Every structure is written in structure tokens, then in C-alpha cells.
């Protein structure tokens, strides 16, 4: 008999406190400086592959800023366009800069100029370094002239620790052999792995089974056998 799947508890919201630093400690003091007055006016850019923590840190800055009673303007590659400059903004965030379409590039440039005029910082993130961004030159050069930090994905041991901790938070017991099996067959960026853990959680609950390799095979491979 299968059990009805219950809603999965959301993971903790991105904060500086729950960011797995790994090899990325150098960027944190510069990011935290954005929260205090006088705020630096120099642009700051984070770049690195998927799963290296770029979006986590952008959201952490945004959340910490909100706790001080301030707001950040935001333009994402796949998100809605802002109506215009908001006087309540204390900084501007541009996420997914490598994927901005021509319209969003125009809006990003206009907002960047406005932020610079007001002496406010621009915090951006991309998967590519500034020199390789497929953007109009006036925007690309502005994004890259300030502080630029390359973010590195977590090492294997750190990824394993994250998986164990998140599984424990959900009440799942994730054995080393199950982690080994997953990491051999799945992308190792944390975003993909956390989404996968959501699926594992729901599947194990539905089948009322422990998380074993046969269960993972059944879930990921579409096997018809009953998971152990």
C-alpha cells in the first residue's frame, strides 16, 4: 500500500548563516559591506558555475538588507521587469547576467546608470566572467570594472555533508552507499541535489521505505519492482 504524499517542508531560506563557504570566504566581507552605511558604490560581481552559491548569496544580501528596513531592486534574466527606479532601493541586484535578453540588457544598463548616479552599489551574478559575458559592451564593461569574485563549487566531502545534514533535517537516513550512488549518477551542483532530495523524500514517504539503492533505482530509473 502506498501512503499519500504529504507536503515537503521547505528548506531554510538563504542566509549568510547557512551558506556553505567552502573555498569562497574571500567574497563574504565585500558582500556584508553592502549592508552597512556608508555603502560602497563600487559594483560587485560574483561568477561561477551552477551550484556554486551565487543566487544563495544574492538572496542572503537581499534578506539581510530587509532586516535593516531597506530594499534591493532586482532584475533576473527570467523574471519580470521592474517598473522603474524605486526610491526605496538601497542597492541593485542583477542575477543571471549571462542570460539577459536585449530588452533586459537595456533595462539593466539604465538601472545601472541610475544607481551609479545615486552612489549606490550594483551586485550582479553570472556563470561567466565579465570578459566572456555575451552582453552589449557598455553593460558588460560596467559589470566588470569593480570587485569580481569567482565562486567555486563545494568539494565532494562538503557536498556529502550538505546532503547528510539536509536529509537529517527531513528525518531521512541517507547512508553513505546511497550518497555514493547518487553522486555517481547525478549532477553535483547543490541546486540539482536539493531538488533530487525533495523527490527522494516524497518517493520514500509514498512507498513507506527507507532510502536504499533499490529505492533510488526505482525512482530514477522507472523500475517496476517494489523498492526494498
Coordinates of C-alpha atoms in Angstrom, one line a residue:
X1 CA 0.0 0.0 0.0
X2 CA 1.2 3.5 -0.9
X3 CA 0.9 6.4 1.5
X4 CA -0.4 9.7 0.4
X5 CA 2.5 12.1 -0.1
X6 CA 2.4 15.0 2.4
X7 CA 3.7 18.5 1.6
X8 CA 7.5 18.6 1.9
X9 CA 8.8 21.1 4.4
X10 CA 10.7 23.9 2.5
X11 CA 14.4 24.2 3.1
X12 CA 15.8 27.1 5.2
X13 CA 15.7 30.5 3.4
X14 CA 19.1 31.6 2.0
X15 CA 21.1 33.5 4.6
X16 CA 24.8 34.2 5.3
X17 CA 24.5 31.9 8.3
X18 CA 23.5 28.8 6.3
X19 CA 25.8 29.4 3.3
X20 CA 28.4 26.6 2.9
X21 CA 31.5 28.7 2.5
X22 CA 34.0 26.2 1.1
X23 CA 36.6 28.0 -0.9
X24 CA 34.5 31.2 -1.2
X25 CA 35.4 33.0 2.0
X26 CA 37.0 36.0 0.2
X27 CA 33.7 37.2 -1.2
X28 CA 31.8 37.4 2.2
X29 CA 33.4 40.6 3.7
X30 CA 32.7 42.5 0.5
X31 CA 29.1 41.3 0.4
X32 CA 28.5 42.1 4.0
X33 CA 29.9 45.6 3.5
X34 CA 26.9 46.3 1.3
X35 CA 24.6 46.1 4.3
X36 CA 26.3 49.0 6.3
X37 CA 26.4 52.7 5.7
X38 CA 28.2 54.2 4.1
X39 CA 27.6 51.6 1.4
X40 CA 30.4 51.1 -1.1
X41 CA 29.5 52.5 -4.6
X42 CA 31.8 50.1 -6.4
X43 CA 30.0 47.4 -8.4
X44 CA 30.5 43.8 -7.2
X45 CA 30.1 40.7 -9.3
X46 CA 30.0 37.0 -8.5
X47 CA 30.6 34.5 -11.2
X48 CA 30.9 30.7 -11.2
X49 CA 29.2 27.5 -12.4
X50 CA 25.7 26.5 -11.4
X51 CA 25.6 25.4 -7.8
X52 CA 28.5 27.5 -6.6
X53 CA 26.2 29.6 -4.4
X54 CA 25.7 32.8 -6.4
X55 CA 21.9 33.1 -6.1
X56 CA 22.1 32.0 -2.4
X57 CA 24.4 34.9 -1.6
X58 CA 22.3 37.4 -3.6
X59 CA 19.2 36.3 -1.7
X60 CA 21.2 36.5 1.6
X61 CA 22.2 40.1 0.9
X62 CA 18.6 40.9 0.0
X63 CA 17.2 39.3 3.2
X64 CA 19.8 40.9 5.4
X65 CA 19.1 44.3 3.9
X66 CA 15.4 43.9 4.5
X67 CA 16.1 43.2 8.2
X68 CA 17.6 46.7 8.4
X69 CA 14.5 48.2 6.9
X70 CA 15.9 48.7 3.4
X71 CA 15.1 47.1 0.0
X72 CA 17.0 46.0 -3.0
X73 CA 16.0 46.4 -6.6
X74 CA 16.2 43.2 -8.6
X75 CA 16.4 42.2 -12.2
X76 CA 16.6 38.5 -13.1
X77 CA 17.2 37.0 -16.5
X78 CA 13.9 35.2 -16.4
X79 CA 12.0 37.4 -14.1
X80 CA 9.6 40.4 -14.5
X81 CA 10.9 43.8 -15.5
X82 CA 10.8 46.4 -12.8
X83 CA 8.5 49.3 -13.4
X84 CA 11.4 51.8 -13.0
X85 CA 13.7 53.0 -10.3
X86 CA 12.2 52.8 -6.8
X87 CA 13.4 55.5 -4.3
X88 CA 13.3 52.8 -1.5
X89 CA 16.1 50.8 -3.1
X90 CA 19.5 50.8 -1.3
X91 CA 21.2 48.7 -4.0
X92 CA 20.6 47.0 -7.3
X93 CA 20.8 43.2 -7.9
X94 CA 21.2 41.7 -11.4
X95 CA 21.0 37.9 -11.4
X96 CA 21.8 35.6 -14.4
X97 CA 23.6 38.3 -16.2
X98 CA 24.9 36.0 -18.9
X99 CA 21.3 35.2 -20.0
X100 CA 19.9 38.8 -20.2
X101 CA 18.0 39.3 -23.4
X102 CA 18.3 42.6 -25.4
X103 CA 15.4 44.2 -23.6
X104 CA 16.7 43.3 -20.1
X105 CA 20.1 44.4 -21.1
X106 CA 18.7 47.8 -21.9
X107 CA 16.8 48.0 -18.6
X108 CA 19.8 46.7 -16.7
X109 CA 22.0 49.4 -18.3
X110 CA 19.5 52.1 -17.5
X111 CA 19.2 51.0 -13.9
X112 CA 23.0 50.7 -13.5
X113 CA 23.5 54.3 -14.6
X114 CA 20.8 55.4 -12.2
X115 CA 22.4 53.5 -9.3
X116 CA 25.8 55.0 -10.2
X117 CA 24.3 58.5 -10.3
X118 CA 22.9 57.9 -6.8
X119 CA 26.1 56.4 -5.4
X120 CA 24.5 53.0 -4.8
X121 CA 26.2 49.7 -5.5
X122 CA 25.2 47.2 -8.1
X123 CA 25.5 43.5 -7.1
X124 CA 25.5 41.1 -10.1
X125 CA 26.0 37.3 -10.7
X126 CA 26.7 35.3 -13.8
X127 CA 28.0 31.9 -14.8
X128 CA 30.8 33.5 -16.9
X129 CA 33.5 36.0 -16.0
X130 CA 32.8 39.6 -17.2
X131 CA 35.1 39.4 -20.2
X132 CA 33.1 36.5 -21.6
X133 CA 29.6 37.8 -21.0
X134 CA 27.5 37.9 -24.2
X135 CA 26.2 41.4 -23.4
X136 CA 26.3 44.8 -25.1
X137 CA 29.7 46.3 -24.4
X138 CA 28.6 49.3 -22.3
X139 CA 26.8 47.0 -19.8
X140 CA 29.5 44.3 -19.8
X141 CA 32.3 46.7 -19.1
X142 CA 30.3 48.3 -16.2
X143 CA 29.6 45.0 -14.6
X144 CA 33.3 44.1 -14.7
X145 CA 35.1 47.2 -13.6
X146 CA 34.5 46.8 -9.8
X147 CA 35.1 43.9 -7.5
X148 CA 34.9 40.5 -9.1
X149 CA 34.8 37.2 -7.2
X150 CA 34.9 33.7 -8.7
X151 CA 32.9 31.3 -6.7
X152 CA 33.9 27.6 -6.5
X153 CA 31.5 24.7 -6.1
X154 CA 31.8 22.7 -2.9
X155 CA 34.3 19.8 -2.7
X156 CA 32.9 16.3 -2.6
X157 CA 33.3 15.9 1.1
X158 CA 31.4 19.2 1.6
X159 CA 28.6 18.1 -0.8
X160 CA 28.2 14.9 1.2
X161 CA 28.0 16.8 4.4
X162 CA 25.3 19.0 3.0
X163 CA 23.3 16.0 1.8
X164 CA 23.5 14.3 5.2
X165 CA 22.5 17.4 7.0
X166 CA 19.6 18.2 4.8
X167 CA 18.4 14.6 4.8
X168 CA 18.6 14.6 8.7
X169 CA 16.5 17.8 8.8
X170 CA 13.8 16.0 6.8
X171 CA 14.0 12.9 9.0
X172 CA 15.6 10.8 6.3
X173 CA 18.5 8.4 7.0
X174 CA 20.9 8.7 4.0
X175 CA 23.5 6.0 4.1
X176 CA 27.0 6.5 2.6
X177 CA 26.4 4.0 -0.1
X178 CA 23.2 5.8 -1.2
X179 CA 25.1 9.1 -1.4
X180 CA 27.9 7.4 -3.4
X181 CA 25.3 6.0 -5.8
X182 CA 23.6 9.4 -6.3
X183 CA 26.8 11.3 -6.8
X184 CA 28.0 8.9 -9.5
X185 CA 24.8 9.4 -11.5
X186 CA 23.6 12.9 -10.9
X187 CA 24.9 16.5 -11.4
X188 CA 26.8 17.5 -8.3
X189 CA 25.6 21.1 -8.0
X190 CA 23.6 21.8 -4.8
X191 CA 20.5 23.1 -6.6
X192 CA 20.1 19.8 -8.5
X193 CA 20.9 17.7 -5.5
X194 CA 18.4 19.6 -3.3
X195 CA 15.7 19.2 -5.9
X196 CA 16.5 15.5 -6.1
X197 CA 16.3 15.2 -2.3
X198 CA 12.8 16.6 -2.5
X199 CA 11.9 13.8 -4.9
X200 CA 13.6 11.2 -2.7
X201 CA 11.8 12.4 0.4
X202 CA 8.4 12.3 -1.4
X203 CA 9.1 8.9 -3.0
X204 CA 10.3 7.2 0.2
X205 CA 7.3 8.5 2.1
X206 CA 4.9 7.4 -0.6
X207 CA 6.3 3.9 -0.6
X208 CA 7.0 3.8 3.1
X209 CA 10.5 2.6 2.6
X210 CA 14.0 3.5 3.8
X211 CA 16.2 5.3 1.3
X212 CA 18.2 2.4 -0.2
X213 CA 19.9 2.0 -3.6
X214 CA 17.0 -0.2 -4.9
X215 CA 14.6 2.6 -4.0
X216 CA 16.7 5.2 -5.7
X217 CA 16.9 2.9 -8.8
X218 CA 13.2 2.5 -8.8
X219 CA 12.6 6.2 -8.5
X220 CA 15.2 7.4 -11.1
X221 CA 15.1 4.5 -13.5
X222 CA 11.3 3.9 -13.5
X223 CA 11.7 0.3 -12.4
X224 CA 8.5 -1.6 -11.7
X225 CA 10.0 -3.7 -8.9
X226 CA 9.0 -2.9 -5.3
X227 CA 11.6 -0.9 -3.6
X228 CA 13.3 -2.6 -0.7

